Structure formats: C-alpha cells, structure tokens
mmCIF file of C-alpha atoms and ligand atoms in Angstrom:
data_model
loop_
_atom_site.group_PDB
_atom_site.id
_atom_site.type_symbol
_atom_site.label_atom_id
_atom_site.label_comp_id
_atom_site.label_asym_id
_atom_site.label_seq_id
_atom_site.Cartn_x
_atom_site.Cartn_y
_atom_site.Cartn_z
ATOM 1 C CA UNK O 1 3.932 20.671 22.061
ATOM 2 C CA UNK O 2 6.012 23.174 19.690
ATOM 3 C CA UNK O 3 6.742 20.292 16.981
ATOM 4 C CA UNK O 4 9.529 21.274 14.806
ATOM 5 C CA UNK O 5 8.680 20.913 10.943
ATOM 6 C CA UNK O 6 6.058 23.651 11.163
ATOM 7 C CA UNK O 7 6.053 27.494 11.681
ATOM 8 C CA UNK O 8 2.667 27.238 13.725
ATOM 9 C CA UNK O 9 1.118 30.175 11.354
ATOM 10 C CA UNK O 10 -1.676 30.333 8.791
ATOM 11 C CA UNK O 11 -2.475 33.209 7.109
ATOM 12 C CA UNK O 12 -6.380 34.056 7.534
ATOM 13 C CA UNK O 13 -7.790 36.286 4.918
ATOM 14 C CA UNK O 14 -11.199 37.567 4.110
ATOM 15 C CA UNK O 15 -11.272 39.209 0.638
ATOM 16 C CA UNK O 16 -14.681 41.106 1.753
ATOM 17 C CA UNK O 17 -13.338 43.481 3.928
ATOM 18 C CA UNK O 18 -9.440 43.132 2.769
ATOM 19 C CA UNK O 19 -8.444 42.124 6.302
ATOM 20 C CA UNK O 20 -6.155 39.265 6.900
ATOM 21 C CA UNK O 21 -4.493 38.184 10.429
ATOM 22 C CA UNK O 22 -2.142 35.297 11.082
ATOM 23 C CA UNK O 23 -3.773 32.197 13.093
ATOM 24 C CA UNK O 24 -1.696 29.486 15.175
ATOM 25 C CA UNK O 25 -3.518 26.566 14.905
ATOM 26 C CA UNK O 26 -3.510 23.876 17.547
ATOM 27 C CA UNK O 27 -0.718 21.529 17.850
ATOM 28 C CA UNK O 28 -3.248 18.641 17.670
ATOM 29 C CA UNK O 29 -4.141 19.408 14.011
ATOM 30 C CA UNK O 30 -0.341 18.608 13.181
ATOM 31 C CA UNK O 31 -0.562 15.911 15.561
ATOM 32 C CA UNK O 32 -3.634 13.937 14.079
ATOM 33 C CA UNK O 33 -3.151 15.563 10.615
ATOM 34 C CA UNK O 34 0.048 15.977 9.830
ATOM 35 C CA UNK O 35 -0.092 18.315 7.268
ATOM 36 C CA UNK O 36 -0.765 19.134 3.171
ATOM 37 C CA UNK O 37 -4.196 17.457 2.626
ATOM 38 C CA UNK O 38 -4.928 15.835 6.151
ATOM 39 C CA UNK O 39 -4.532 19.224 7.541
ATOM 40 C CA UNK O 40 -6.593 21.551 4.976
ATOM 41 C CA UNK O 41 -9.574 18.885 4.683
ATOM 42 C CA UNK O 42 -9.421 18.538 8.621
ATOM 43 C CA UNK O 43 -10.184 22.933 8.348
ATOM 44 C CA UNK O 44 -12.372 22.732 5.341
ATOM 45 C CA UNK O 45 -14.253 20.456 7.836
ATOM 46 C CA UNK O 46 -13.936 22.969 10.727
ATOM 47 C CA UNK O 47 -15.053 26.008 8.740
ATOM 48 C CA UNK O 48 -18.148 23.537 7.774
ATOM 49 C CA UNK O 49 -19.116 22.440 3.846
ATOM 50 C CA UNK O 50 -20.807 25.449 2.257
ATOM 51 C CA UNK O 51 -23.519 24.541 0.465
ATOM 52 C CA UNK O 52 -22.685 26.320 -3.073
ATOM 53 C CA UNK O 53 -18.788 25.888 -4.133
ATOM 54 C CA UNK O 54 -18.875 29.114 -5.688
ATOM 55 C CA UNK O 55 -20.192 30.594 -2.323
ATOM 56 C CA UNK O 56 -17.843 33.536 -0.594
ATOM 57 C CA UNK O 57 -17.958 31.101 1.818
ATOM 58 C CA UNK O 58 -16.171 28.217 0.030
ATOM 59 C CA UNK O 59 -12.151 28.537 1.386
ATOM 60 C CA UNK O 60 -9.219 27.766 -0.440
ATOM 61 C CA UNK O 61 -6.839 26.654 1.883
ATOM 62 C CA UNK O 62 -3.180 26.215 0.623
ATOM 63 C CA UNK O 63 -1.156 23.797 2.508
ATOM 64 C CA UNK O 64 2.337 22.679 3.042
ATOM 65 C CA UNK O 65 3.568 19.709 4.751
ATOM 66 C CA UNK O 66 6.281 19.640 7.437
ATOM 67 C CA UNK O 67 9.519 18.752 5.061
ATOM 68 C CA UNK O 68 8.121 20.986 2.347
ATOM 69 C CA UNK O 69 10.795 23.660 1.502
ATOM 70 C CA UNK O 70 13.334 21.840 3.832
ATOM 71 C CA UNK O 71 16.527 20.073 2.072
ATOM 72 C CA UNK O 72 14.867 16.873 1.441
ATOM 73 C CA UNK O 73 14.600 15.604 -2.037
ATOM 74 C CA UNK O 74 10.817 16.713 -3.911
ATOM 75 C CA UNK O 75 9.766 18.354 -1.300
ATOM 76 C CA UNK O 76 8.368 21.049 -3.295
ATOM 77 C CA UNK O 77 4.480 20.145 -3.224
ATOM 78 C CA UNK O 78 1.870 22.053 -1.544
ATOM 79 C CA UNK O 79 -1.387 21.803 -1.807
ATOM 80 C CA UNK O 80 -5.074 23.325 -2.090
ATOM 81 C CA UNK O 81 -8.236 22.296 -0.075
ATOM 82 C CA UNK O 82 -11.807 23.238 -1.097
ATOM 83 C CA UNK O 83 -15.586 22.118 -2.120
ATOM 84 C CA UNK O 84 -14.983 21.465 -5.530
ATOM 85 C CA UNK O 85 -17.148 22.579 -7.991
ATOM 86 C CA UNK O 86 -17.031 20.058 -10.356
ATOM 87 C CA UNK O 87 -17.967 16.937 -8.341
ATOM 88 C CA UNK O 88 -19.365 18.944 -5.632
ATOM 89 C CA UNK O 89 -17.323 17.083 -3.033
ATOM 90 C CA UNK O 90 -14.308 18.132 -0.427
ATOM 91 C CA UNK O 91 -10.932 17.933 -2.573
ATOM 92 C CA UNK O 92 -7.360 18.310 -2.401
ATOM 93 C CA UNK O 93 -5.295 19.651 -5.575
ATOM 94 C CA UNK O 94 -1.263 19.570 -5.431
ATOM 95 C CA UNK O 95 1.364 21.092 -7.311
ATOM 96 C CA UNK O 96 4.757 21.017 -7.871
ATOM 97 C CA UNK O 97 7.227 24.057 -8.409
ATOM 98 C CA UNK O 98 8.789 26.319 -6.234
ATOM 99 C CA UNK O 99 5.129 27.819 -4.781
ATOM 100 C CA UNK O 100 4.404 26.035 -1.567
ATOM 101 C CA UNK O 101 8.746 26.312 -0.760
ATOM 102 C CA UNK O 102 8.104 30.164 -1.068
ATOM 103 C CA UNK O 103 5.489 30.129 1.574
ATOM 104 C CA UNK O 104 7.661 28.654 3.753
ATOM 105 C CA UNK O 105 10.686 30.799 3.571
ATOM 106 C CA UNK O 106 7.437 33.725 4.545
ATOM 107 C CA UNK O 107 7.383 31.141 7.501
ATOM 108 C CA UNK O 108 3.860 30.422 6.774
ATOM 109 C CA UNK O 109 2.263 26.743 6.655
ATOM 110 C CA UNK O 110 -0.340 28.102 4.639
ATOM 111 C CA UNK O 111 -3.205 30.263 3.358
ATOM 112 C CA UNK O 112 -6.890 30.154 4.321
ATOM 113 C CA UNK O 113 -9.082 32.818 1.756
ATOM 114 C CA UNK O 114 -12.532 33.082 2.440
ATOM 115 C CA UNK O 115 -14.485 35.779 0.754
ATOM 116 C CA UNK O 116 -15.147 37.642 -2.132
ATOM 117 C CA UNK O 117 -13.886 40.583 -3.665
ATOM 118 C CA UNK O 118 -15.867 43.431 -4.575
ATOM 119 C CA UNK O 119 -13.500 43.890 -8.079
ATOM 120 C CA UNK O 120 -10.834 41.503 -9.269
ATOM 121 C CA UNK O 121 -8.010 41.526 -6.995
ATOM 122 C CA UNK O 122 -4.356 39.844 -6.507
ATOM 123 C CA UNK O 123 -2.989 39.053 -3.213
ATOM 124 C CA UNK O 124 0.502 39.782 -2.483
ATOM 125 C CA UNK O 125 1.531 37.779 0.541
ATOM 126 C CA UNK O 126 3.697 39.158 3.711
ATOM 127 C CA UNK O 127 4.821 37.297 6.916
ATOM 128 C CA UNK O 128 2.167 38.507 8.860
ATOM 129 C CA UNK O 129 -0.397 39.895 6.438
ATOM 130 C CA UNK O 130 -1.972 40.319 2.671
ATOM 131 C CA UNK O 131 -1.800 43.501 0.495
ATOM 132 C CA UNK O 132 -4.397 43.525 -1.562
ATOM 133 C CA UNK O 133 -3.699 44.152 -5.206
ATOM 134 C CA UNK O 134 -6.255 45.944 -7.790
ATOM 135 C CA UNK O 135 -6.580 43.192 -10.696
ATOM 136 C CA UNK O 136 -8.750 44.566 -13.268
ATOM 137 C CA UNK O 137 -5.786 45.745 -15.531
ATOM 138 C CA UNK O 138 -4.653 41.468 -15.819
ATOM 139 C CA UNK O 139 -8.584 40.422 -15.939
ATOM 140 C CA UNK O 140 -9.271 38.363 -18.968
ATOM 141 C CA UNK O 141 -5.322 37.590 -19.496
ATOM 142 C CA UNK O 142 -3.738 33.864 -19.612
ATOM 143 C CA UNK O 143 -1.601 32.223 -16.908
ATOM 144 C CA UNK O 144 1.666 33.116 -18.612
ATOM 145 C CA UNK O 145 0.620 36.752 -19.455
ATOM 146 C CA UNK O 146 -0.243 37.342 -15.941
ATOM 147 C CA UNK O 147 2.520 35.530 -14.236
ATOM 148 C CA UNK O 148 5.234 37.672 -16.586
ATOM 149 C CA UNK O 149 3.610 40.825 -15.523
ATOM 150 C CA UNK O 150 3.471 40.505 -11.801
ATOM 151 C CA UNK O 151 6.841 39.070 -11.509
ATOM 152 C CA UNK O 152 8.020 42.019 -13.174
ATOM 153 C CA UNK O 153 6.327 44.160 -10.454
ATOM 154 C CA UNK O 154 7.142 41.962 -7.650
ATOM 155 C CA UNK O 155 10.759 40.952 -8.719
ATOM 156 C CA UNK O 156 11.655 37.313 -7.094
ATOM 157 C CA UNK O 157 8.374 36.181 -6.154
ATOM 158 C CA UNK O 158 7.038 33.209 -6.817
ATOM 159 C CA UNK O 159 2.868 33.396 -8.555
ATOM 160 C CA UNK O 160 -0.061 31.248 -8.935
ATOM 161 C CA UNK O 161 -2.837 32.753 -11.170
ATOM 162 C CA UNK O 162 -6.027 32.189 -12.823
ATOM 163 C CA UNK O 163 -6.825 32.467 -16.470
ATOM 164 C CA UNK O 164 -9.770 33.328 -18.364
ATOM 165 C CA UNK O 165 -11.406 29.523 -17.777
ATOM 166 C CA UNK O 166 -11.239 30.456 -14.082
ATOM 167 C CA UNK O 167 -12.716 33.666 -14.353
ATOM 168 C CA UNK O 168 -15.520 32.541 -16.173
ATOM 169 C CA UNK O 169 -16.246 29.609 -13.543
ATOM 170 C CA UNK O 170 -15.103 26.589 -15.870
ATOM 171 C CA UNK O 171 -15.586 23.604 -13.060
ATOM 172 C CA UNK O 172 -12.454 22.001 -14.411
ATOM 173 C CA UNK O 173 -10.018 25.213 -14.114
ATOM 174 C CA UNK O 174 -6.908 24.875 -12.743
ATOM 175 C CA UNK O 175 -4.549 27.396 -10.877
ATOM 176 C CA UNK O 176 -1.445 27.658 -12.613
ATOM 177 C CA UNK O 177 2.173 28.561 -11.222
ATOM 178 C CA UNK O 178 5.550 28.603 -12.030
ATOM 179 C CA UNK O 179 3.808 28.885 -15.860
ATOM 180 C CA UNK O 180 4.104 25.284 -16.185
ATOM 181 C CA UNK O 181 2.878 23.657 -12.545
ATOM 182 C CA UNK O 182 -0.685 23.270 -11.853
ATOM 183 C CA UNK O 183 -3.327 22.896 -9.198
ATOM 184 C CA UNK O 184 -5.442 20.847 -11.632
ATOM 185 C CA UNK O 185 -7.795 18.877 -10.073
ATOM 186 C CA UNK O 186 -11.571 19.762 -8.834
ATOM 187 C CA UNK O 187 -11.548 23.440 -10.268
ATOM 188 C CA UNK O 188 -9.765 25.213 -7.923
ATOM 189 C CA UNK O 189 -9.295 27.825 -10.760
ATOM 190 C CA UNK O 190 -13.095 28.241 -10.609
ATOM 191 C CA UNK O 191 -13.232 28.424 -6.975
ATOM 192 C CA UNK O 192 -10.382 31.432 -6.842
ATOM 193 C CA UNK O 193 -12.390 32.967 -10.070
ATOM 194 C CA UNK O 194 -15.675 33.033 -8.236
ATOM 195 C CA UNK O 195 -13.680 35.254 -5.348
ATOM 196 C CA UNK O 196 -12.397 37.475 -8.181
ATOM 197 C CA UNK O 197 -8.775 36.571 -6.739
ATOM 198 C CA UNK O 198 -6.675 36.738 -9.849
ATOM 199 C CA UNK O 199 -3.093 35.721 -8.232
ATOM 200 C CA UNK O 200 -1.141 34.828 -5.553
ATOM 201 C CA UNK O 201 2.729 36.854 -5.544
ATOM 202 C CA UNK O 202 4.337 35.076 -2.913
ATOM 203 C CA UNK O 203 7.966 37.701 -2.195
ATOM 204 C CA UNK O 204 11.107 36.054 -1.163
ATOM 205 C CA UNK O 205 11.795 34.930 2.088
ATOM 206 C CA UNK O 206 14.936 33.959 4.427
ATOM 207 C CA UNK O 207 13.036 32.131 6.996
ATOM 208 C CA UNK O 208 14.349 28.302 6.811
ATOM 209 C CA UNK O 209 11.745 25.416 7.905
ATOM 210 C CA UNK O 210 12.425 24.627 11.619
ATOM 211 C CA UNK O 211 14.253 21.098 12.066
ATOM 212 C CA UNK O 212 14.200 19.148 15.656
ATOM 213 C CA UNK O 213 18.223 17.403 14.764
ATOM 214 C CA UNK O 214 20.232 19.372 12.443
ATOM 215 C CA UNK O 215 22.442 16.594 12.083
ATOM 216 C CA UNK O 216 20.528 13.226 12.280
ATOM 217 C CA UNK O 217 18.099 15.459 9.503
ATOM 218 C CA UNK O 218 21.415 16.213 7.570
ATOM 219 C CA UNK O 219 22.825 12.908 8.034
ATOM 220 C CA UNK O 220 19.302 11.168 6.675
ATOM 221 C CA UNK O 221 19.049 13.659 3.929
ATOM 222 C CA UNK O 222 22.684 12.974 2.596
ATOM 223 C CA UNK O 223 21.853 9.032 2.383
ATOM 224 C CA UNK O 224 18.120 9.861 0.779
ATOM 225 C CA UNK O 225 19.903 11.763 -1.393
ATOM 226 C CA UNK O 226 22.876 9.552 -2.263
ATOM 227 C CA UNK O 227 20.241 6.100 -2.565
ATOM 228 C CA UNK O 228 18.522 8.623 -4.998
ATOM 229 C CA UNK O 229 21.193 9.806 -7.357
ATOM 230 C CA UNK O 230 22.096 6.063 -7.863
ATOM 231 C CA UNK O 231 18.778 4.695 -7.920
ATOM 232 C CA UNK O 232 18.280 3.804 -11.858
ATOM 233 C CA UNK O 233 15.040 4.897 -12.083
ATOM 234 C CA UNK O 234 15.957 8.646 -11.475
ATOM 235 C CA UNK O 235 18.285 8.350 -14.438
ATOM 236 C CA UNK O 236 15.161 7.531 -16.599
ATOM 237 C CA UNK O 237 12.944 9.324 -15.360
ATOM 238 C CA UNK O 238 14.996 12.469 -16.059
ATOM 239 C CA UNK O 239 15.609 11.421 -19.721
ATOM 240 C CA UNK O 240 12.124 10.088 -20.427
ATOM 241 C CA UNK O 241 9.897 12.051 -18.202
ATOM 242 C CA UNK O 242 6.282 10.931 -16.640
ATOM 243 C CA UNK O 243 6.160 9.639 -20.296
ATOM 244 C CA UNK O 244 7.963 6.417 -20.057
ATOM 245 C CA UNK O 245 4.680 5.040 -18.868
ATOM 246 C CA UNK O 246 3.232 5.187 -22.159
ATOM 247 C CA UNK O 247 5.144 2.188 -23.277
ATOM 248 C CA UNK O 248 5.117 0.527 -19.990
ATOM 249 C CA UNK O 249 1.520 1.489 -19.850
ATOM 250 C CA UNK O 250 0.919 -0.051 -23.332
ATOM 251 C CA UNK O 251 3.212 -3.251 -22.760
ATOM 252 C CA UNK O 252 1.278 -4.164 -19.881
ATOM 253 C CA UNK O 253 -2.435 -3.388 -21.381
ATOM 254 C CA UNK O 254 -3.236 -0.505 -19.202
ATOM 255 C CA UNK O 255 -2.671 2.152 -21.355
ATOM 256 C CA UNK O 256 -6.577 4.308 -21.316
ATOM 257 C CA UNK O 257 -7.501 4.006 -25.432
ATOM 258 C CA UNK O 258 -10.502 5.125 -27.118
ATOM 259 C CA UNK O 259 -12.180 6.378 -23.734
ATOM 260 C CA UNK O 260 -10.795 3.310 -21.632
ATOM 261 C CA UNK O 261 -12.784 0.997 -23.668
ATOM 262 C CA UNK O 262 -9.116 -0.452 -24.610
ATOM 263 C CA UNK O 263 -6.104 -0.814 -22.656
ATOM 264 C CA UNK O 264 -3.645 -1.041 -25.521
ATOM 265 C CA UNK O 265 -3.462 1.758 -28.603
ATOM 266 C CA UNK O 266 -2.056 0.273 -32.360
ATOM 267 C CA UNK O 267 -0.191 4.069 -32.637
ATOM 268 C CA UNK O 268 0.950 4.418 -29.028
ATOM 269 C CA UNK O 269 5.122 4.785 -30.498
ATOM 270 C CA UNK O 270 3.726 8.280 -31.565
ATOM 271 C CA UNK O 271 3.292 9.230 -28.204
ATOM 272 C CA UNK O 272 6.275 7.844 -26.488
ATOM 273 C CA UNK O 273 9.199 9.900 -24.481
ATOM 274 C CA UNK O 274 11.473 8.898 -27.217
ATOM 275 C CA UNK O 275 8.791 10.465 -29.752
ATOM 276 C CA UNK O 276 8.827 13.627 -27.539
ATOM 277 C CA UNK O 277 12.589 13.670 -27.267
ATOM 278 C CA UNK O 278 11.959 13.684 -31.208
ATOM 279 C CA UNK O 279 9.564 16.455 -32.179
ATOM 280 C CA UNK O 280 10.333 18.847 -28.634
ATOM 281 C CA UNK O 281 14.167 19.382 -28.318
ATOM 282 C CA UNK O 282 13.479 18.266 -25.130
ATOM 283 C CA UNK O 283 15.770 19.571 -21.670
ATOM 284 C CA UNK O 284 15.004 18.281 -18.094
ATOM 285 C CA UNK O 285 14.003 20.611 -15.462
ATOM 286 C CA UNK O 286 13.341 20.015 -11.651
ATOM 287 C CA UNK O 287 10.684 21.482 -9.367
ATOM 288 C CA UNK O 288 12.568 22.884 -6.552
ATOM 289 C CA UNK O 289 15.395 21.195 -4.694
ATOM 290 C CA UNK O 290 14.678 17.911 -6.491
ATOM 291 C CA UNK O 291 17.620 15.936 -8.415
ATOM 292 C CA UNK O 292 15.125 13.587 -10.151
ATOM 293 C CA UNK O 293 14.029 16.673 -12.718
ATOM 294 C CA UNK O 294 11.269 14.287 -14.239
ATOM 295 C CA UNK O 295 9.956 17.952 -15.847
ATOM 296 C CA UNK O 296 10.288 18.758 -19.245
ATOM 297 C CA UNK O 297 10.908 21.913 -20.904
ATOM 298 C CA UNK O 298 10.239 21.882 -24.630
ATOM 299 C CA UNK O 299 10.265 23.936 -27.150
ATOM 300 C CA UNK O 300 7.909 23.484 -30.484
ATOM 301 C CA UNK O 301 6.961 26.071 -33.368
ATOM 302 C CA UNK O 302 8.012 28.693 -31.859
ATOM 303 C CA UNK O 303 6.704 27.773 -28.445
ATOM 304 C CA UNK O 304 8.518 27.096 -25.138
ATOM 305 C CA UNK O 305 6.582 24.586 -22.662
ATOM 306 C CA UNK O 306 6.648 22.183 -20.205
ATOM 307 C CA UNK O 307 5.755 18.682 -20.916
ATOM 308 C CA UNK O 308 3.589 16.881 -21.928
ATOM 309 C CA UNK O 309 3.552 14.743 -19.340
ATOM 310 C CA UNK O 310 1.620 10.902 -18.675
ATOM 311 C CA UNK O 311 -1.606 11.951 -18.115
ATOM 312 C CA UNK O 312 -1.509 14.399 -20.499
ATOM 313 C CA UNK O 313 -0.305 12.464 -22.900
ATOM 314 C CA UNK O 314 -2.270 9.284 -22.425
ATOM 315 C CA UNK O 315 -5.650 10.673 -21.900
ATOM 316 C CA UNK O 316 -5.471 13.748 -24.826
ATOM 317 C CA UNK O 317 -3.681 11.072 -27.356
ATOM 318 C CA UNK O 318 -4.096 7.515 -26.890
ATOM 319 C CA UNK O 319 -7.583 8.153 -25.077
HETATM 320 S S1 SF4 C 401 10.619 17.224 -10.707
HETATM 321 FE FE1 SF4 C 401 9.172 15.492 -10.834
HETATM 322 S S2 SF4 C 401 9.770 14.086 -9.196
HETATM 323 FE FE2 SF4 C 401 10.711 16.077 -8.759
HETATM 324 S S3 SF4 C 401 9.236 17.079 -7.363
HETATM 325 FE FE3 SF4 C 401 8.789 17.778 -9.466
HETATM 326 S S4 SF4 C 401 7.160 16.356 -10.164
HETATM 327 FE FE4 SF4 C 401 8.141 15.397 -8.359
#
C-alpha cells in the first residue's frame, strides 16, 4: 500500500566511489516501523552490525517520521541511526531545527551513507542524488565557521556539520545544525568524522509531505494547535525554557548534584531560567513550525547562543 505521510524514497550513498541512487523501501518497513528511529534501527539491522563503529561500513542513516515537515505543531525532529562508538551499541540521535523539514520538502524520508571518503568531503543533497563536495578547505573549522561558509555558497539551505572533535574521532561528538541544534547522543559526530564527511547542505525544496485527508488533517491540526496555544504550559515554557526544571527538578529532589550522589544542590537559584533571563538577555526562538519556541537565543560577552538548556544546565552546573 502507497501510505500517505511518506515520499517512499531514501537516498543511498556510498562515499567510496561518490555514487548515490534513490531506494523505495518496502511499504512494510513503514508499516511495522513507522518511521524516525523504528525505521533507521529496523535498516541498521538490515545492513547488519559492523563490527568496528568507525568501519566504512558503519551507516548513518538520517530519518524522518511521517508528520515531520507537515503543518503539525514540533514536527521538526529527525533523526540519526548508527553503531555508536561510544557504547558500542545500535543508537538513535535526534535533533530539532529546520534539518529533517528540509529533507522533506527534497521529498526524501531520509539518508543512508555508507562509506568512506578518500579526502574530506561535504555532501550537497538533490532529489534524486548527492554532489559530492571537496572539504579540505573547512577541515579543522568549528560548527559555526563551517555552517556560515557553506550557506553562503549554497544560499537557503539548511547544514549539519562536524567540528574538529568529530574529525578527530571524539566518541562523544555530536553533529551540529542550524548552529545551535544537535545530534548529540552516541557520537554520531565521530561516526561522520571517521567517513571524512564534513557536512550535509540540504537546498530548498517545494515538495510538501503527502497527506491522506486534507481536511480532517487540517481540521485536527487547527484544534492541536488551538489546545496548544492555550495550554499554560506553552506559555512557560517559552519564557523559561527546558530550564524551568531546574527548580522543579530541585523542589522535588531530583535535581543530578555532585555526580548524582545528591538530588538537591544548596546554589541551584544560580542556575535557574529566571537566573538565565538575568545574565543572557534572553529571546525565545522555535525550531521549525512550532509555537511552543522552548529555544533560547542569548547573547553574553559578546557572544550570541542558544541556550543553555536542562541538561545542559543541570549536568555542567549543579552536577
Ligand atoms: S522549540 Fe522546543 S518544543 Fe518546539 S520542537 Fe523545538 S525543542 Fe521541541
């Protein structure tokens, strides 16, 4: 069956030879898997483990789900699949942003890399194929360095790079995107390091995510949207951020302190939203389509940033 929700298309590429060829995968993997995670971990199975997560053979397989991209509220997330190399284990990493959306208006459901590249590389992604990119110029720069300088080549497209902790194989490095949004867990920096794949430049797209009813979808996304804008929670979570847990956290004794050892920490009102809102001049921003905008952009010393955010916060302060 032709389920609606999905464009039926993975990109395959193999950054040995510099080939890459789109692949409709069988309706029974959205069937049984759905998408995002269930979906990549079901291929990362297929493919088979390889033994070494820093192997050619070791995939990175970014996935979407079937609403992400579409109107409905925070349905921004994608996701990438792979044998970690820091627990040595199958894993899924997610991020937020406007990444995984992009893929979708390339009607794509995702990417599948296998290989390695001879030289450091970028990928820049096309409907039906990947143009392969020579990277040694951005080689050694940051996330935000190389982000700026392949938008400005690829005007409109959406990135998600590597920095120097990926290229040197650090098991806990993240991909970065959107300068602010990571894929940070399991080292899926070191994965796309070891494959000397600098970046992902995703181009804009028109193609809009295929829906079964326009207007029983349109009609359940207006409600989701209206129980959301009036739920009360939204409202806080857009002034305080992923932050407000720290005093929850800390009023209900599970805040991590002194390396979990403690659930409560004596100078946890340092680390509060309202401490951030203090010291960061801080201004809510949204990964795409979502009206709950529980990002934060802030601005310290000179520096513009996003965040902190909970875990952040909790685990590099109170912890
Ligand atoms: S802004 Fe916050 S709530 Fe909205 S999609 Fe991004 S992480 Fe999720």
């Amino acid at each position: 069956m032709n389920y609606a929700g999905y464009f039926h298309r993975l990109l395959l590429v193999d950054l040995a030879s510099g080939t890459s060829k789109v692949w409709t995968p069988p309706a029974e993997l959205w069937e049984r898997f759905l998408g995002g995670k269930g979906a990549g971990l079901k291929i990362l199975y297929d493919l088979g483990l390889p033994g070494d997560p820093f192997s050619p053979e070791n995939p990175l397989i970014f996935m979407t789900g079937p609403v992400t991209g579409s109107p409905i509220p925070t349905s921004a997330r994608s996701c990438v699949v792979f044998l970690s190399p820091l627990t040595n284990s199958a894993v899924d990493s997610h991020a937020g942003g406007h990444f995984g959306p992009a893929l979708r208006r390339l009607g794509l459901d995702g990417l599948i890399i296998l290989g390695r590249a001879e030289k450091p590389v970028y990928l820049e992604i096309r409907p039906d194929r990947a143009l392969v990119h020579p990277a040694e110029a951005l080689w050694g720069q940051g996330i935000f360095a190389t982000e700026r300088a392949l938008k400005e080549r690829h005007p409109g497209a959406e990135v998600a790079s590597i920095g120097p902790a990926g290229e040197r194989r650090v098991r806990f490095a993240c991909i970065g995107t959107g300068l602010w949004r990571q894929f940070g867990r399991g080292g899926a920096g070191a994965v796309m390091g070891a494959k000397n794949l600098k970046a992902l430049v995703v181009p804009p797209g028109n193609e809009k995510v295929p829906i079964a009813d326009e207007q029983s979808f349109h009609a359940l996304n207006r409600k989701l949207v209206e129980d959301l804008l009036a739920h009360p929670m939204r409202k806080k979570r857009e002034e305080l951020g992923t932050t407000m847990w720290i005093r929850l956290a800390q009023e209900a004794g599970f805040l991590p302190t002194r390396n979990f050892r403690e659930c409560r920490f004596e100078g946890f009102e340092g680390i509060t939203s309202q401490a951030m809102q203090r010291e960061l001049s801080w201004e809510p921003r949204g990964c795409f389509n979502c009206p709950i905008r529980c990002g934060k952009r802030a601005r310290f010393d000179g520096l513009e940033l996003e965040g902190p955010e909970y875990e952040t916060t909790a685990f590099l302060g109170a912890n």
